Structure formats: C-alpha cells, structure tokens
mmCIF file of C-alpha atoms in Angstrom:
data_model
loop_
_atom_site.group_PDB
_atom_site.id
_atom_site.type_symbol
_atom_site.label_atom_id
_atom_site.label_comp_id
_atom_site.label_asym_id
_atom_site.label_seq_id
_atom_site.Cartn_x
_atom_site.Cartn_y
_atom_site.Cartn_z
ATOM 1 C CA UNK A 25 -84.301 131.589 -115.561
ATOM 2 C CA UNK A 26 -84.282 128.436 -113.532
ATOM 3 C CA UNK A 27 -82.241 128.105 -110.251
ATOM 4 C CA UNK A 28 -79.033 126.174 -110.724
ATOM 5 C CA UNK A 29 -77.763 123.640 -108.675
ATOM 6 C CA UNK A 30 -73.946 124.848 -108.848
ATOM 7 C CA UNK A 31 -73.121 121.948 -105.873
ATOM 8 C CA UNK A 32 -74.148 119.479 -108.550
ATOM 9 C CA UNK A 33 -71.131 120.924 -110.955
ATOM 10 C CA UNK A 34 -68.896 122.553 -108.625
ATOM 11 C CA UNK A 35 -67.038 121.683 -105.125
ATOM 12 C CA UNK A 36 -68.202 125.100 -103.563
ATOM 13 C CA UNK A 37 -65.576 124.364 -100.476
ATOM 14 C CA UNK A 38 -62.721 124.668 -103.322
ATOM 15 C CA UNK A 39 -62.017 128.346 -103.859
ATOM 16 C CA UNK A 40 -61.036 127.985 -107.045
ATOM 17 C CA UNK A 41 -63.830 126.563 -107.745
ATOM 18 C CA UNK A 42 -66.241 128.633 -105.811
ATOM 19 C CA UNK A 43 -64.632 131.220 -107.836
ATOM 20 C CA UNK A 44 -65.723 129.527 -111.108
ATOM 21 C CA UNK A 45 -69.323 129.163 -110.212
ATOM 22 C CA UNK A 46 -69.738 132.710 -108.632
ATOM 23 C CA UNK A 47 -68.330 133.693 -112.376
ATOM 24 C CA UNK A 48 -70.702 131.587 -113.805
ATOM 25 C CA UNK A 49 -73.953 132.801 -111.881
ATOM 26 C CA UNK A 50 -73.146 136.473 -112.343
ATOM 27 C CA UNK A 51 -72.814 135.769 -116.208
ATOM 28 C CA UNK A 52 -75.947 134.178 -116.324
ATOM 29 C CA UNK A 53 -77.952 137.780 -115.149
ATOM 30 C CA UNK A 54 -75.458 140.217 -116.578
ATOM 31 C CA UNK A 55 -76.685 141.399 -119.722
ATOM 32 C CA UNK A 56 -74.479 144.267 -120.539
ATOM 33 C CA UNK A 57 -71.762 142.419 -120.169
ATOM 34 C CA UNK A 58 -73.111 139.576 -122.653
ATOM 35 C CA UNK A 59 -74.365 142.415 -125.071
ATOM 36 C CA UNK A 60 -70.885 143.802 -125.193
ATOM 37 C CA UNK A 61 -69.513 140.423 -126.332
ATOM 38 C CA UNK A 62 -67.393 140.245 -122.882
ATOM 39 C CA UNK A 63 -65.497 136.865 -122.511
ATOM 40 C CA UNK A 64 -64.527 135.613 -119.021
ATOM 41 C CA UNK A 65 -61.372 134.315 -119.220
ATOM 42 C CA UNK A 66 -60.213 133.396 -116.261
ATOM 43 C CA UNK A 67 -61.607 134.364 -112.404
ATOM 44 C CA UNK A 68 -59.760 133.218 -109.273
ATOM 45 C CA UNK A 69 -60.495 134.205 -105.315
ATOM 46 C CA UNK A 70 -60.065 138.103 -105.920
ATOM 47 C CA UNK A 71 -59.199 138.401 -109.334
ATOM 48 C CA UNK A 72 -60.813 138.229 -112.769
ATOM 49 C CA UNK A 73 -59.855 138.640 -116.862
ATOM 50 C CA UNK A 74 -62.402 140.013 -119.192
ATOM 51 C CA UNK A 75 -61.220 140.635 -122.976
ATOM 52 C CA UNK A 76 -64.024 142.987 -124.803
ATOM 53 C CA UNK A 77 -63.530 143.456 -128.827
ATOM 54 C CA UNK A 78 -63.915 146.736 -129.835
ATOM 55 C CA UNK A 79 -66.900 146.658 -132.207
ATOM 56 C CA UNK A 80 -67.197 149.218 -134.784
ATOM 57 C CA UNK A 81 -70.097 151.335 -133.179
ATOM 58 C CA UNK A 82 -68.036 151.295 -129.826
ATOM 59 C CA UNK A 83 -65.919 154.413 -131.391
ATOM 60 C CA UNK A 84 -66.187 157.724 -131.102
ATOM 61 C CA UNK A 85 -65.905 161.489 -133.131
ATOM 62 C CA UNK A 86 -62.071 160.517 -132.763
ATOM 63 C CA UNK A 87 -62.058 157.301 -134.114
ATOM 64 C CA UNK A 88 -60.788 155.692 -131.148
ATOM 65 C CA UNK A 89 -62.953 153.303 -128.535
ATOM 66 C CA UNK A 90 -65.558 155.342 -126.466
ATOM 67 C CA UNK A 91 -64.339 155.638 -122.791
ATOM 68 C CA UNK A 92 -67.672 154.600 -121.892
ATOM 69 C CA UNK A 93 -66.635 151.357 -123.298
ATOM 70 C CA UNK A 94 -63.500 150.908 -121.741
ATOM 71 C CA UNK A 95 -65.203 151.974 -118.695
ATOM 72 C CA UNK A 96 -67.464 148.883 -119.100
ATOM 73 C CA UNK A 97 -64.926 146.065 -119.393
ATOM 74 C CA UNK A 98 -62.896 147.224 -116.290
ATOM 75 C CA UNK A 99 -66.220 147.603 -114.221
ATOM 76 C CA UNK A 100 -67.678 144.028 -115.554
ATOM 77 C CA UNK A 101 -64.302 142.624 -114.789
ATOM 78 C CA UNK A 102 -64.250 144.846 -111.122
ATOM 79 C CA UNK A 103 -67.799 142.798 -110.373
ATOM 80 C CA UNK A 104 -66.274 139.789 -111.110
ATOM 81 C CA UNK A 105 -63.543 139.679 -109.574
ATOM 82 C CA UNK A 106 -64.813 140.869 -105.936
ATOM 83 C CA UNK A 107 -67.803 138.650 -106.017
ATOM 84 C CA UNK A 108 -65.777 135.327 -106.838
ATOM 85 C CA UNK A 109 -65.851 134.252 -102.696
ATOM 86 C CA UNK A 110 -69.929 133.873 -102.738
ATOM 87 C CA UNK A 111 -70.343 137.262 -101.075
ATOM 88 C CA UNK A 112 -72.544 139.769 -102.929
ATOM 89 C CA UNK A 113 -70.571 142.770 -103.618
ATOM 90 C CA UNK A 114 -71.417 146.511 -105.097
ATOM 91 C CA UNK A 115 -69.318 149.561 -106.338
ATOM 92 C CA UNK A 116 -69.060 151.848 -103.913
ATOM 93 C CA UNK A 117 -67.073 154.463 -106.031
ATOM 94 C CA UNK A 118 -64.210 153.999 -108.583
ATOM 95 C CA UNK A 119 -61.983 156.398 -110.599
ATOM 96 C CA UNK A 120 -60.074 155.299 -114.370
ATOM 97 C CA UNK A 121 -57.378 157.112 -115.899
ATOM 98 C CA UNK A 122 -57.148 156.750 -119.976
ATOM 99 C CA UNK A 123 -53.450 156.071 -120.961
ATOM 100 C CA UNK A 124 -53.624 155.552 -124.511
ATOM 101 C CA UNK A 125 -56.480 154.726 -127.041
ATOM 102 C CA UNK A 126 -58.194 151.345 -128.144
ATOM 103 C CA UNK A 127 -59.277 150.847 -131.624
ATOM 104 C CA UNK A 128 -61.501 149.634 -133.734
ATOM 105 C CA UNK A 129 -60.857 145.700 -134.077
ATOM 106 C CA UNK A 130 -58.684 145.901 -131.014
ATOM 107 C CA UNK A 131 -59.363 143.076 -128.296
ATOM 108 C CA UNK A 132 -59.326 145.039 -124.626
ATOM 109 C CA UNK A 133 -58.569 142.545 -121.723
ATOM 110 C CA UNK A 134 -59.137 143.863 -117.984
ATOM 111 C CA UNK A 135 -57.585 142.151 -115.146
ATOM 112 C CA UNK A 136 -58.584 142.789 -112.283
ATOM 113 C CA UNK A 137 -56.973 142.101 -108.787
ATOM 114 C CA UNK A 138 -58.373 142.273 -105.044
ATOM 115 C CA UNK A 139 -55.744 144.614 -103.287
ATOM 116 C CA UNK A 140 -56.870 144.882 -100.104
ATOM 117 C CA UNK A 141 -60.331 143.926 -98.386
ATOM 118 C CA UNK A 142 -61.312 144.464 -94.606
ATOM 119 C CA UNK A 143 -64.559 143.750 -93.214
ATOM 120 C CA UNK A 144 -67.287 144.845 -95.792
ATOM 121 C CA UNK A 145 -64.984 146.644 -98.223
ATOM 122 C CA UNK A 146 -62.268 146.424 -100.670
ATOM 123 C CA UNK A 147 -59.701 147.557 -102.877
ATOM 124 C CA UNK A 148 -59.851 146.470 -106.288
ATOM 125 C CA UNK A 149 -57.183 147.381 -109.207
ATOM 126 C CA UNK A 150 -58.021 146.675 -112.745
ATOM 127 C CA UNK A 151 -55.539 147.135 -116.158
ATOM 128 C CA UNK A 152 -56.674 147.243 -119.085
ATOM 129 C CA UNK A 153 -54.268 146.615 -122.376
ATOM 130 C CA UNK A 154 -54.799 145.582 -125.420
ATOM 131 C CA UNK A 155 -53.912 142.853 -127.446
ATOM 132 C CA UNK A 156 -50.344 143.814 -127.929
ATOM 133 C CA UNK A 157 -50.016 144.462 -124.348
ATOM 134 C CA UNK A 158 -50.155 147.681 -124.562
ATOM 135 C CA UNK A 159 -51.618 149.589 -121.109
ATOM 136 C CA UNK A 160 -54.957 151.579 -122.269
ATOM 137 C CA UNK A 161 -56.459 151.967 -118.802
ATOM 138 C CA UNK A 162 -56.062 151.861 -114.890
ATOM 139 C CA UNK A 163 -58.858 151.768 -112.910
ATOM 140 C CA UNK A 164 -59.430 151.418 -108.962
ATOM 141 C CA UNK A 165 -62.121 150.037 -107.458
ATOM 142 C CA UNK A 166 -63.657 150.590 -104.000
ATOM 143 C CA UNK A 167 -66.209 147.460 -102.854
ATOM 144 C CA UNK A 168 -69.121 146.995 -100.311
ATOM 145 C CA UNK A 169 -70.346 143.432 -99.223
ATOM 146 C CA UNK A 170 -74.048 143.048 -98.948
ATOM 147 C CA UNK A 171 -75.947 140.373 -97.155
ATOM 148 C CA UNK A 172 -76.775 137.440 -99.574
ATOM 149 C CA UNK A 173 -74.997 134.943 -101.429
ATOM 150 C CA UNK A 174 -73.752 134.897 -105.002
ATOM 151 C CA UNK A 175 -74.951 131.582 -105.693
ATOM 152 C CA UNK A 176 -77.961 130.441 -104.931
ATOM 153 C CA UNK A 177 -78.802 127.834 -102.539
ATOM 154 C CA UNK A 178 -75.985 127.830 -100.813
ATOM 155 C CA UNK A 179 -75.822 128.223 -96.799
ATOM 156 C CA UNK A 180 -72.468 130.143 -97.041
ATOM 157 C CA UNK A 181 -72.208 132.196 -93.820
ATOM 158 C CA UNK A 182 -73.852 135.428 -94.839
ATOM 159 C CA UNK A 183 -72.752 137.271 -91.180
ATOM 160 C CA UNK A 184 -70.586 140.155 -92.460
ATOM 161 C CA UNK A 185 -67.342 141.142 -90.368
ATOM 162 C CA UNK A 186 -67.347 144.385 -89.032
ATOM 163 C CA UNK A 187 -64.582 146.953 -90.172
ATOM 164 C CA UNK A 188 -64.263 149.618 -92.361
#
C-alpha cells in the first residue's frame, strides 16, 4: 500500500484530529478487523467505538455469538483507542467477562475508554452492548508503548517517558 500523507488531510497538532488519522492508518493494515465488517464510529484522544454485526457463521453450538467474536470487537476497539495519540501501542494482557449473549443479526458496539496511562502503559476499559443497549461484555485492557509512530512520516517525539 502506498504511504499516505495524513498532514495533507489532517492538522496532526489537533488531537482530535490526530486521533482521526491514527484511526484511519490502523484501518488501512488491519484486516481482521475489516473482515469482520467492524465500523469505526467514532475515536477521540483515548477512546474509540467499534459496532461489529453479528453475522450468521459468528454463532456457536448455542446459538448465541461466539466469545471469540465478542472478544474481537472489544480488542479491535482496545487498539484503537490507545493508539489514537501517534504512539504505537500493544496488548500487554487483558481479561473479558461475558454478561449476557449477542445474537445472530445483533449489532455489538465496543467503547472503549483510556483509564489511566503512566509512562509506557495503560489502562484501558471497553463495554460492549448491543443495539438495545443492553451490556454483553466488559473487558480491561492493559497497554505498552513501543518506539515508532502510528502514522507515518511524522516526526512526533518518539522518546518514551519512563514509569511503570
């Protein structure tokens, strides 16, 4: 894929916007998340919405939407949300709890919100409902920054803080 210029589209010194483009650059190489039919919705400095329809071959022997699947939408929308201030950021561990079941036809949405970050890692918490509002999952996130950028080109400062 070709390198985009995201200064030509985006005011990278806007966080908002920063936000937008990170979003947009992650989409671009992600994917699972495209294969799932995962819709951004809306990503901010530390937070991100995902919505995920639940396809037919996404259930399981019970009839209800395969964890796995759930799994997916809260991680995608985990990645987004803690990589939406140009630093590179990886999973370092997570843990979901199932509250209740999607189903077929349902439309999952995962927001996810930065809860804490200090030096190289963070604190992520994601809900997932569905379309009636309806809590299906919580999920917690732990984050690492890496060295890098998100998006390309850009000279953002890549020194990490130190910390815990």
């Amino acid at each position: 894929m070709a390198e985009q210029n995201y200064a030509d589209k985006y005011d990278l010194n806007d966080p908002q916007q920063l936000a937008e483009a990170c979003a947009e650059a992650l989409l671009a190489d992600d994917p699972l998340t495209q294969e799932l039919k995962m819709t951004v919705v809306k990503v901010g400095p530390g937070y991100a919405e995902l919505t995920m329809p639940v396809q037919d071959w996404m259930t399981n022997g019970h009839n209800t939407c395969h964890g796995g699947m759930i799994f997916s939408l809260a991680d995608s929308a985990f990645a987004f949300s803690c990589n939406t201030e140009n630093h590179p950021t990886v999973a370092a561990g997570c843990s979901i709890d199932y509250i209740s079941p999607g189903h077929r036809g349902d439309t999952l949405t995962a927001k996810a919100n930065k809860t804490h970050q200090r030096g190289r890692t963070g604190v992520y918490d994601i809900r997932v409902e569905n379309q009636k509002g309806e809590l299906i999952a919580l999920f917690r996130g732990r984050s690492h920054r890496i060295r890098g950028v998100v998006i390309p080109g850009t000279d953002h400062d890549t020194t990490l803080p130190e910390g815990r």
